[in-house]
mmCIF file of C-alpha atoms in Angstrom:
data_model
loop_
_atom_site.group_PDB
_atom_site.id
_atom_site.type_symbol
_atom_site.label_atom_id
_atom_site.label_comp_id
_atom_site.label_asym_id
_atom_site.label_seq_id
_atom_site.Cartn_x
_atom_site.Cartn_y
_atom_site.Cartn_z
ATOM 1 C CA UNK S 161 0.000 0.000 0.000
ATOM 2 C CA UNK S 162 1.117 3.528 -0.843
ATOM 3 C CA UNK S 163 0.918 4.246 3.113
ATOM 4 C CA UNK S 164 3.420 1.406 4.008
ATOM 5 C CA UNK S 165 5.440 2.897 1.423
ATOM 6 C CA UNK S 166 5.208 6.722 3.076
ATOM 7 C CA UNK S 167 5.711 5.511 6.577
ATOM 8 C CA UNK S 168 8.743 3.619 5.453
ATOM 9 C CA UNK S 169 10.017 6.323 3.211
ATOM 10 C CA UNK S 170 9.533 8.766 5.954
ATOM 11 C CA UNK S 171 11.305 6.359 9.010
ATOM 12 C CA UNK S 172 14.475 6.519 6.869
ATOM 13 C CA UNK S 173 14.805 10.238 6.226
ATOM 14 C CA UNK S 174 13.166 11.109 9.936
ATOM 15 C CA UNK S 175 16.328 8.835 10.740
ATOM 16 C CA UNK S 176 18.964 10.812 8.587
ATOM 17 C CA UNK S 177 17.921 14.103 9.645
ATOM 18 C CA UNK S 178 17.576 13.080 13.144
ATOM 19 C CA UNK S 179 21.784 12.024 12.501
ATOM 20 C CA UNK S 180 22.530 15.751 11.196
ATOM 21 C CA UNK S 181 20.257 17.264 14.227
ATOM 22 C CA UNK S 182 22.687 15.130 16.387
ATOM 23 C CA UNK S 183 25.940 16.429 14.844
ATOM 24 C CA UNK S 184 24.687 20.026 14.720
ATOM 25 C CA UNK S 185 23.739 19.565 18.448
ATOM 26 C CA UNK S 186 27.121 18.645 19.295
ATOM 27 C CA UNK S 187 28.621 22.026 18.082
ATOM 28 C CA UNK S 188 27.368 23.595 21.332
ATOM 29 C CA UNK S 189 29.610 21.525 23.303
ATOM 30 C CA UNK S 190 31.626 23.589 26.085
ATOM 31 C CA UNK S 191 35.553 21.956 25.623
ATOM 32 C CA UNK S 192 35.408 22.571 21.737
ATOM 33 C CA UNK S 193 37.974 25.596 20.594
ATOM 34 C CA UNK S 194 36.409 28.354 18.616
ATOM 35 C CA UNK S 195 38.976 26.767 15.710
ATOM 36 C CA UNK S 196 37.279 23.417 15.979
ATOM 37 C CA UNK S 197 33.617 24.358 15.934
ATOM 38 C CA UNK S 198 34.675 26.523 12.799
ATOM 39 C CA UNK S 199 36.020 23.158 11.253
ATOM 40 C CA UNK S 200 33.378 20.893 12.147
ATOM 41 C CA UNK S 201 30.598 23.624 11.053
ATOM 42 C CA UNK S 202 32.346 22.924 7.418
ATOM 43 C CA UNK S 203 31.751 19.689 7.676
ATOM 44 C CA UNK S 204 28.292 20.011 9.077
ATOM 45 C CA UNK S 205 27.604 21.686 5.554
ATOM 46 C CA UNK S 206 29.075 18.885 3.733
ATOM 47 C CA UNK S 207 27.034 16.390 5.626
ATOM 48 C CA UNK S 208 23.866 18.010 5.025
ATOM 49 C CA UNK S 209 24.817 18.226 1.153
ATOM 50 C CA UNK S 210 25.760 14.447 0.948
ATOM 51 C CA UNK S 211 21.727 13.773 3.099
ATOM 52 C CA UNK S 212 20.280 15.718 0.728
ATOM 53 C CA UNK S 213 21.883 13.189 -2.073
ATOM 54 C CA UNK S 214 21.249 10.531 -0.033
ATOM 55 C CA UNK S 215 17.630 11.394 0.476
ATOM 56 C CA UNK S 216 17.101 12.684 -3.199
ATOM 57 C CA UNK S 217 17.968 8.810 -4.016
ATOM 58 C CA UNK S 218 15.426 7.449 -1.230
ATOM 59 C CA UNK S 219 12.447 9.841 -2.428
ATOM 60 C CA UNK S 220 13.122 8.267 -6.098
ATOM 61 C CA UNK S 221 13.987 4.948 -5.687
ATOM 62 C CA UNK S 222 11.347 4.647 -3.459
ATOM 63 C CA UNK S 223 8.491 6.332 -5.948
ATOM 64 C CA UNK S 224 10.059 4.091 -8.950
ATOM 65 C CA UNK S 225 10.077 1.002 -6.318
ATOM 66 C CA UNK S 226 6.684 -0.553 -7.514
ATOM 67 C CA UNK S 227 6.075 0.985 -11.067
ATOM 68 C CA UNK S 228 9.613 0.203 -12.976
ATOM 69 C CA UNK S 229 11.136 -2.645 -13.966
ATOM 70 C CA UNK S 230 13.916 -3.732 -12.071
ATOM 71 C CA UNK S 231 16.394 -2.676 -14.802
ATOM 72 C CA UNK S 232 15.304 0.807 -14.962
ATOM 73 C CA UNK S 233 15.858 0.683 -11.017
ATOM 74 C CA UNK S 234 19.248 -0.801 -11.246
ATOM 75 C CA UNK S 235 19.837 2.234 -13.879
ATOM 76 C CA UNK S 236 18.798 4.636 -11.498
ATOM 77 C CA UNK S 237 20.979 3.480 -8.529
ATOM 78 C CA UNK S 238 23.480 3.820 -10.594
ATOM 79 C CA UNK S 239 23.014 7.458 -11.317
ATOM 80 C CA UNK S 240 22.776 8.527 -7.917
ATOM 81 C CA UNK S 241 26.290 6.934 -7.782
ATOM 82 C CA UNK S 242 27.843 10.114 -9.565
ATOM 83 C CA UNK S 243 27.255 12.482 -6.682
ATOM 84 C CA UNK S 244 25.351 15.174 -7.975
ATOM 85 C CA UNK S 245 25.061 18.658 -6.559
ATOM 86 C CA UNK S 246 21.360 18.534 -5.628
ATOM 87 C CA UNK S 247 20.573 21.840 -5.344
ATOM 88 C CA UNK S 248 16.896 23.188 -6.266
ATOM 89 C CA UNK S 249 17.788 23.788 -10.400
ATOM 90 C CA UNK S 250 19.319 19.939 -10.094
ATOM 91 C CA UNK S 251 16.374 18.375 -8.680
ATOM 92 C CA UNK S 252 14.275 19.896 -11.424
ATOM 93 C CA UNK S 253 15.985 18.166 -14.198
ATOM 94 C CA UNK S 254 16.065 15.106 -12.199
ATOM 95 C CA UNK S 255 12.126 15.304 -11.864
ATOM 96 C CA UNK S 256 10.907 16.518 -15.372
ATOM 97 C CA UNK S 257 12.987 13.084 -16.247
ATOM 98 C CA UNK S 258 10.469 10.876 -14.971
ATOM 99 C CA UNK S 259 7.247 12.953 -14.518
ATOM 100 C CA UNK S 260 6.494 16.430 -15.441
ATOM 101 C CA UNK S 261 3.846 16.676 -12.492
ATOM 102 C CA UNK S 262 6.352 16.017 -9.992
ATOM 103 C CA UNK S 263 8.292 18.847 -11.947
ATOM 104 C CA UNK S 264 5.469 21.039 -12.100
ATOM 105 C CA UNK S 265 4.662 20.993 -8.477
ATOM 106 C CA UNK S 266 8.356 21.323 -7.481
ATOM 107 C CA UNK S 267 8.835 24.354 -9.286
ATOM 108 C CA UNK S 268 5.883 26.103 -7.588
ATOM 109 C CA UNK S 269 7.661 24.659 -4.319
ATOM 110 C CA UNK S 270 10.709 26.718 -5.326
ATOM 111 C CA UNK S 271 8.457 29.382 -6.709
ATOM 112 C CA UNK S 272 7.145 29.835 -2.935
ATOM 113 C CA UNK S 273 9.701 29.362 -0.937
ATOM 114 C CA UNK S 274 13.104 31.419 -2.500
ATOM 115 C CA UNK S 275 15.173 30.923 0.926
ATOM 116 C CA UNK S 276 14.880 26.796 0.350
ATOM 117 C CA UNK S 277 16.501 27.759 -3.434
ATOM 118 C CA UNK S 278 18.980 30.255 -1.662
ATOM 119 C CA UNK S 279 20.022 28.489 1.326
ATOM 120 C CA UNK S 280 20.571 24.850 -0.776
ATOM 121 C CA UNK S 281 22.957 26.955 -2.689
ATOM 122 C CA UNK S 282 24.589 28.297 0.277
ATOM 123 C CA UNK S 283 24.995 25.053 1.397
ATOM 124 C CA UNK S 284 26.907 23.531 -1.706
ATOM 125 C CA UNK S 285 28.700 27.087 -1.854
ATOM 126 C CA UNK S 286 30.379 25.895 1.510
ATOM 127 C CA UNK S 287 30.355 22.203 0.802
ATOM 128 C CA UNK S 288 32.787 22.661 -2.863
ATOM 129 C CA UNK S 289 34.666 25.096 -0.849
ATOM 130 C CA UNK S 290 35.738 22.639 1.541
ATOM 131 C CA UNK S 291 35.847 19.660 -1.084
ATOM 132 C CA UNK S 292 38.367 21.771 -3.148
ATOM 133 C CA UNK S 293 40.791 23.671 -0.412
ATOM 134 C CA UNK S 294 38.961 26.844 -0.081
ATOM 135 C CA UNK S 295 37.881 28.591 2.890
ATOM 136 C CA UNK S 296 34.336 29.175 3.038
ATOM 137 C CA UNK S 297 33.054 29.278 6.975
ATOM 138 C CA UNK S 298 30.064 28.798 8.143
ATOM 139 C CA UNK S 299 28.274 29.339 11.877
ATOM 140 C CA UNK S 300 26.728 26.953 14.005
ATOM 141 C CA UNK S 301 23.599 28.823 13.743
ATOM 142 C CA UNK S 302 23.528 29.224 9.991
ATOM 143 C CA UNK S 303 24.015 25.601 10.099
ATOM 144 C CA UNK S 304 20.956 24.760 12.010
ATOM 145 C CA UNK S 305 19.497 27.039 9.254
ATOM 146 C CA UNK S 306 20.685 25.073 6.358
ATOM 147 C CA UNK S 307 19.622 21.457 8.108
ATOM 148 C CA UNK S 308 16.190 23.247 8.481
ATOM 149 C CA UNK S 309 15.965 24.156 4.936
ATOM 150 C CA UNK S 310 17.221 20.986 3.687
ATOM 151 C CA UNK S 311 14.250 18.980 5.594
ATOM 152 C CA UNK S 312 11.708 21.209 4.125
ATOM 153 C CA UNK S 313 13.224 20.759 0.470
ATOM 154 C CA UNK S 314 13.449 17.067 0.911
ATOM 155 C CA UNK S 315 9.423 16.955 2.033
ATOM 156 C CA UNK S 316 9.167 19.368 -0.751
ATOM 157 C CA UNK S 317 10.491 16.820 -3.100
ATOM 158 C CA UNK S 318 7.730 13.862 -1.102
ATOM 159 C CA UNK S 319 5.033 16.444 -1.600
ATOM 160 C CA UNK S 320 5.695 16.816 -5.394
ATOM 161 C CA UNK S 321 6.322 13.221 -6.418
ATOM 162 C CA UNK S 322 2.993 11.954 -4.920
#
């Protein structure tokens, strides 16, 4: 049933972002120099960017689950292999791929909410920074910003491929 397939989809996200809310949490932490909060909020960003993949690759996987054949599964999986950027413009042309409804209704979620489009791109802004050497910072509080915008694009993508 569709539910069963909801409540399952949901229990594994609810359980990735419940991982990031524990690392951000952490940041607070009294014995942790100024230096290493700085470092850690980095990689903060960079986790958040690689649960957004990760969750991107649920969402689908899970929609294609009982309509595809198993090949066009296997070919799937093995896109989300290539570590995409997933930021707002990325998850469009991953959508209008396999329906333009799901499209549709995620560009009126980006339409309505321009800080989820902003603050994704913020997010891989810091995230290839620290991937390539560079030295894009980030606060602890900015991060708790970013986690909260990346849970409401991730239900944003739920709510348009239903």
């Amino acid at each position: 049933s569709s539910c069963r397939i909801c409540r399952r989809l949901m229990i594994q996200i609810d359980s990735r972002f419940s991982e990031i809310d524990t690392f951000i949490a952490q940041l607070s932490a009294d014995d942790l120099s100024d230096y290493a909060r700085g470092q850690l909020a980095r990689f903060g960003a960079v986790r958040i960017c690689g649960n957004v993949e990760r969750c991107m690759e649920i969402v689908i996987l899970e929609r294609l689950a009982k309509k595809a054949h198993p090949r066009i599964v296997s070919y799937v999986k093995s896109h989300f292999r290539r570590g995409t950027n997933y930021d707002c413009a990325a998850i469009a042309q991953l959508l209008v791929r396999f329906d333009t409804d799901w499209y549709r209704k995620f560009e009126a979620f980006v339409a309505t909410n321009p800080d989820v489009k902003e603050g994704i791109a913020s997010c891989y802004d810091v995230r290839n920074s620290v991937a390539h050497g560079g030295g894009l910072s980030i606060g602890d509080r900015r991060l708790r910003e970013l986690a909260d915008i990346s849970k409401r694009l991730i239900q944003g993508v739920i709510d348009s491929t239903v």
